[in-house]
Short mmCIF file of C-alpha atoms in Angstrom, two decimals:
data_model
loop_
_atom_site.label_atom_id
_atom_site.label_comp_id
_atom_site.label_asym_id
_atom_site.label_seq_id
_atom_site.Cartn_x
_atom_site.Cartn_y
_atom_site.Cartn_z
CA UNK Q 1 106.04 -7.80 -150.79
CA UNK Q 2 103.29 -10.12 -151.96
CA UNK Q 3 104.34 -13.23 -153.83
CA UNK Q 4 102.89 -13.78 -157.27
CA UNK Q 5 102.22 -16.99 -159.15
CA UNK Q 6 101.84 -17.17 -162.91
CA UNK Q 7 102.14 -19.90 -165.55
CA UNK Q 8 105.65 -20.70 -166.65
CA UNK Q 9 104.77 -20.69 -170.33
CA UNK Q 10 101.93 -20.19 -172.79
CA UNK Q 11 101.53 -20.67 -176.51
CA UNK Q 12 99.15 -18.94 -178.87
CA UNK Q 13 98.72 -17.95 -182.50
CA UNK Q 14 98.79 -14.68 -184.34
CA UNK Q 15 95.53 -12.76 -184.18
CA UNK Q 16 94.34 -14.45 -181.02
CA UNK Q 17 93.61 -12.80 -177.69
CA UNK Q 18 95.96 -13.98 -174.96
CA UNK Q 19 95.07 -13.88 -171.28
CA UNK Q 20 97.73 -14.44 -168.64
CA UNK Q 21 96.44 -14.86 -165.12
CA UNK Q 22 98.48 -14.11 -162.03
CA UNK Q 23 97.60 -14.88 -158.44
CA UNK Q 24 98.69 -12.66 -155.55
CA UNK Q 25 96.84 -13.86 -152.46
CA UNK Q 26 98.77 -11.69 -150.00
CA UNK Q 27 98.34 -8.39 -151.79
CA UNK Q 28 98.16 -5.43 -149.40
CA UNK Q 29 95.81 -2.45 -149.47
CA UNK Q 30 98.37 -0.06 -150.93
CA UNK Q 31 99.79 -2.48 -153.47
CA UNK Q 32 99.33 -2.12 -157.20
CA UNK Q 33 99.49 -4.89 -159.79
CA UNK Q 34 102.09 -4.20 -162.42
CA UNK Q 35 103.15 -6.06 -165.53
CA UNK Q 36 106.45 -5.89 -167.35
CA UNK Q 37 107.39 -7.38 -170.71
CA UNK Q 38 110.85 -8.53 -171.66
CA UNK Q 39 112.09 -9.32 -175.15
CA UNK Q 40 115.28 -11.32 -175.68
CA UNK Q 41 118.42 -9.20 -175.28
CA UNK Q 42 116.46 -6.30 -173.80
CA UNK Q 43 115.61 -5.06 -170.34
CA UNK Q 44 112.11 -5.43 -168.90
CA UNK Q 45 109.61 -2.86 -170.08
CA UNK Q 46 106.62 -1.57 -168.11
CA UNK Q 47 103.35 -2.28 -169.90
CA UNK Q 48 100.46 -1.71 -167.50
CA UNK Q 49 99.52 -1.13 -163.89
CA UNK Q 50 96.24 -1.19 -162.02
CA UNK Q 51 94.56 -1.29 -158.63
CA UNK Q 52 91.08 -2.64 -159.25
CA UNK Q 53 88.47 -3.35 -161.93
CA UNK Q 54 89.88 -2.72 -165.39
CA UNK Q 55 92.68 -0.70 -166.88
CA UNK Q 56 93.31 -0.39 -170.60
CA UNK Q 57 96.07 1.25 -172.59
CA UNK Q 58 97.32 1.02 -176.13
CA UNK Q 59 99.15 -2.23 -175.44
CA UNK Q 60 97.02 -4.30 -173.09
CA UNK Q 61 94.16 -4.53 -170.65
CA UNK Q 62 94.38 -5.53 -167.02
CA UNK Q 63 91.41 -7.08 -165.25
CA UNK Q 64 91.36 -7.15 -161.46
CA UNK Q 65 88.45 -8.71 -159.52
CA UNK Q 66 87.06 -7.14 -156.39
CA UNK Q 67 89.08 -9.29 -153.98
CA UNK Q 68 92.31 -8.38 -155.85
CA UNK Q 69 93.79 -11.80 -155.18
CA UNK Q 70 94.38 -12.35 -158.86
CA UNK Q 71 94.63 -10.38 -162.06
CA UNK Q 72 94.57 -11.09 -165.77
CA UNK Q 73 96.69 -9.44 -168.41
CA UNK Q 74 94.92 -9.43 -171.74
CA UNK Q 75 96.78 -8.93 -175.01
CA UNK Q 76 94.37 -8.40 -177.90
CA UNK Q 77 95.15 -9.82 -181.32
CA UNK Q 78 98.72 -10.86 -180.65
CA UNK Q 79 101.41 -10.89 -183.29
CA UNK Q 80 104.74 -12.69 -183.53
CA UNK Q 81 106.40 -9.64 -181.97
CA UNK Q 82 104.50 -10.24 -178.74
CA UNK Q 83 106.65 -13.28 -178.07
CA UNK Q 84 108.33 -12.36 -174.80
CA UNK Q 85 108.48 -13.03 -171.08
CA UNK Q 86 105.75 -11.32 -169.06
CA UNK Q 87 106.28 -10.56 -165.39
CA UNK Q 88 103.44 -10.00 -162.93
CA UNK Q 89 104.52 -7.91 -159.96
CA UNK Q 90 102.90 -6.41 -156.90
CA UNK Q 91 104.38 -3.06 -155.99
CA UNK Q 92 103.72 -0.57 -153.25
CA UNK Q 93 102.07 2.46 -154.84
CA UNK Q 94 104.23 5.57 -155.01
CA UNK Q 95 107.16 3.63 -153.66
CA UNK Q 96 110.55 3.60 -155.25
CA UNK Q 97 111.46 0.27 -153.70
CA UNK Q 98 113.15 -2.56 -155.56
CA UNK Q 99 111.35 -4.93 -157.91
CA UNK Q 100 111.33 -8.60 -157.00
CA UNK Q 101 111.09 -10.58 -160.20
CA UNK Q 102 109.70 -14.07 -160.42
CA UNK Q 103 110.28 -16.41 -163.32
CA UNK Q 104 107.58 -14.78 -165.44
CA UNK Q 105 105.46 -16.32 -168.18
CA UNK Q 106 107.20 -17.16 -171.42
CA UNK Q 107 104.68 -16.41 -174.16
CA UNK Q 108 105.31 -17.91 -177.59
CA UNK Q 109 103.26 -16.73 -180.55
CA UNK Q 110 103.13 -18.87 -183.67
CA UNK Q 111 102.08 -17.96 -187.22
CA UNK A 1 113.18 11.45 -174.22
CA UNK A 2 116.31 9.30 -174.19
CA UNK A 3 116.00 6.01 -172.36
CA UNK A 4 118.32 4.35 -169.89
CA UNK A 5 121.62 3.60 -171.57
CA UNK A 6 124.21 1.09 -170.50
CA UNK A 7 127.78 0.67 -171.60
CA UNK A 8 129.30 -1.58 -172.72
CA UNK A 9 126.63 -3.84 -174.17
CA UNK A 10 128.95 -6.79 -173.85
CA UNK A 11 132.18 -7.37 -171.94
CA UNK A 12 134.41 -10.41 -172.00
CA UNK A 13 137.14 -10.57 -169.36
CA UNK A 14 139.30 -13.13 -167.67
CA UNK A 15 138.89 -14.24 -164.12
CA UNK A 16 140.72 -11.89 -161.79
CA UNK A 17 140.38 -8.85 -164.01
CA UNK A 18 138.40 -5.73 -163.25
CA UNK A 19 135.37 -4.53 -165.16
CA UNK A 20 133.38 -1.34 -164.82
CA UNK A 21 129.84 -1.08 -166.08
CA UNK A 22 128.20 2.25 -166.67
CA UNK A 23 124.59 3.33 -166.55
CA UNK A 24 123.10 6.63 -167.66
CA UNK A 25 119.57 6.98 -166.30
CA UNK A 26 116.79 9.01 -167.84
CA UNK A 27 117.43 12.69 -167.18
CA UNK A 28 115.76 13.86 -163.98
CA UNK A 29 115.33 10.38 -162.53
CA UNK A 30 116.65 10.42 -158.99
CA UNK A 31 116.12 6.70 -158.47
CA UNK A 32 118.65 4.37 -160.05
CA UNK A 33 118.75 0.61 -159.65
CA UNK A 34 121.10 -2.21 -160.57
CA UNK A 35 119.87 -5.74 -161.18
CA UNK A 36 121.48 -8.81 -162.65
CA UNK A 37 120.51 -12.15 -164.06
CA UNK A 38 122.97 -14.97 -163.91
CA UNK A 39 122.55 -17.93 -166.25
CA UNK A 40 119.20 -19.66 -165.86
CA UNK A 41 118.16 -17.66 -162.86
CA UNK A 42 115.68 -14.87 -162.19
CA UNK A 43 116.52 -11.20 -162.34
CA UNK A 44 117.85 -10.19 -158.92
CA UNK A 45 118.06 -6.76 -157.33
CA UNK A 46 121.52 -5.48 -156.43
CA UNK A 47 121.12 -1.94 -155.14
CA UNK A 48 119.17 1.29 -155.29
CA UNK A 49 120.44 4.86 -155.37
CA UNK A 50 118.45 7.95 -154.58
CA UNK A 51 120.51 10.66 -156.19
CA UNK A 52 124.05 9.93 -155.02
CA UNK A 53 123.04 8.05 -151.86
CA UNK A 54 122.72 4.30 -151.55
CA UNK A 55 119.17 3.68 -150.39
CA UNK A 56 119.27 -0.09 -150.41
CA UNK A 57 122.28 -2.26 -151.15
CA UNK A 58 120.92 -5.47 -149.70
CA UNK A 59 121.35 -7.33 -152.97
CA UNK A 60 125.07 -6.74 -153.46
CA UNK A 61 126.62 -10.21 -153.43
CA UNK A 62 129.97 -9.40 -151.83
CA UNK A 63 132.65 -6.76 -151.45
CA UNK A 64 134.05 -7.41 -154.91
CA UNK A 65 131.18 -5.28 -156.19
CA UNK A 66 131.33 -1.51 -155.82
CA UNK A 67 128.65 0.85 -157.10
CA UNK A 68 128.97 4.60 -157.26
CA UNK A 69 126.85 7.48 -158.42
CA UNK A 70 128.90 10.60 -157.95
CA UNK A 71 126.89 13.76 -158.57
CA UNK A 72 123.67 11.82 -158.72
CA UNK A 73 123.73 11.38 -162.47
CA UNK A 74 125.30 8.33 -164.09
CA UNK A 75 126.33 5.29 -162.09
CA UNK A 76 129.12 2.76 -162.34
CA UNK A 77 129.28 -0.79 -161.08
CA UNK A 78 132.77 -2.17 -160.68
CA UNK A 79 133.59 -5.81 -160.21
CA UNK A 80 137.09 -6.38 -158.85
CA UNK A 81 138.36 -9.05 -159.14
CA UNK A 82 135.84 -10.75 -161.38
CA UNK A 83 134.98 -14.39 -160.78
CA UNK A 84 133.38 -16.94 -163.09
CA UNK A 85 130.07 -16.78 -161.21
CA UNK A 86 129.80 -13.06 -161.94
CA UNK A 87 128.91 -13.84 -165.54
CA UNK A 88 125.44 -12.74 -166.48
CA UNK A 89 123.43 -9.75 -167.67
CA UNK A 90 123.52 -6.60 -165.57
CA UNK A 91 120.53 -4.31 -165.90
CA UNK A 92 120.20 -0.73 -164.82
CA UNK A 93 116.84 0.97 -164.27
CA UNK A 94 115.66 4.40 -163.22
CA UNK A 95 112.42 5.94 -162.04
CA UNK A 96 110.90 9.35 -161.41
CA UNK A 97 111.80 11.16 -158.20
CA UNK A 98 108.27 11.49 -156.96
CA UNK A 99 104.58 11.11 -157.54
CA UNK A 100 102.51 8.19 -158.67
CA UNK A 101 104.98 6.94 -161.25
CA UNK A 102 107.81 6.47 -158.78
CA UNK A 103 107.20 2.74 -158.82
CA UNK A 104 107.50 2.41 -162.61
CA UNK A 105 111.06 1.55 -163.52
CA UNK A 106 112.62 2.06 -166.93
CA UNK A 107 115.28 -0.45 -167.82
CA UNK A 108 118.31 -0.30 -170.01
CA UNK A 109 119.18 -3.06 -172.46
CA UNK A 110 121.74 -4.52 -170.07
CA UNK A 111 125.42 -5.34 -170.14
CA UNK A 112 126.27 -8.96 -170.82
CA UNK A 113 129.35 -9.86 -168.78
CA UNK A 114 131.30 -12.99 -169.59
CA UNK A 115 134.07 -13.98 -167.21
CA UNK A 116 136.36 -16.65 -168.65
#
């Protein structure tokens, strides 16, 4: 499983766009980039997954360059409720194998 | 659709006692996982069931931990006897049996275990 590297923490303000970049230099051909979000006292929650270019859903966008060695999670117009830990993971597509969590990025949103 | 539920949400026991944690996965999810986070550390994988079979138990710390999933529905994780270092939050997750979304795991809120 490819190792990922992401910032330990980030701060932003309500209404701003937040971009969290993750590097995954050893990503394999069949790997997908996946992001989970975890609020205090809750389990991690899947937010978005992608393979290349751009993926958008109702929560976030995921930008993946052609070489796939990094990716950027974009949260538009954040609110206080977006304060959480965000985990960048590389997972084998259509595999039910275990998740290896890193330390994640602790995002703090201020008024 | 009901999510993954875990019981109890919090358990406080004394060292040497036994505790059993329960996880009810999302209906129809054959894959069930246990993870835990001890104080200040990252979330670590414990084991993975496919239906009632243990697919991967490489993360189980020692033989004081016993996980079961009789009938392939809910699962229990028993710690006997509990030690101080077992304190932490135990998460359960489940995922679809097949197809593209097999690698998306749905987590419960966790059971916070405190061993005194």
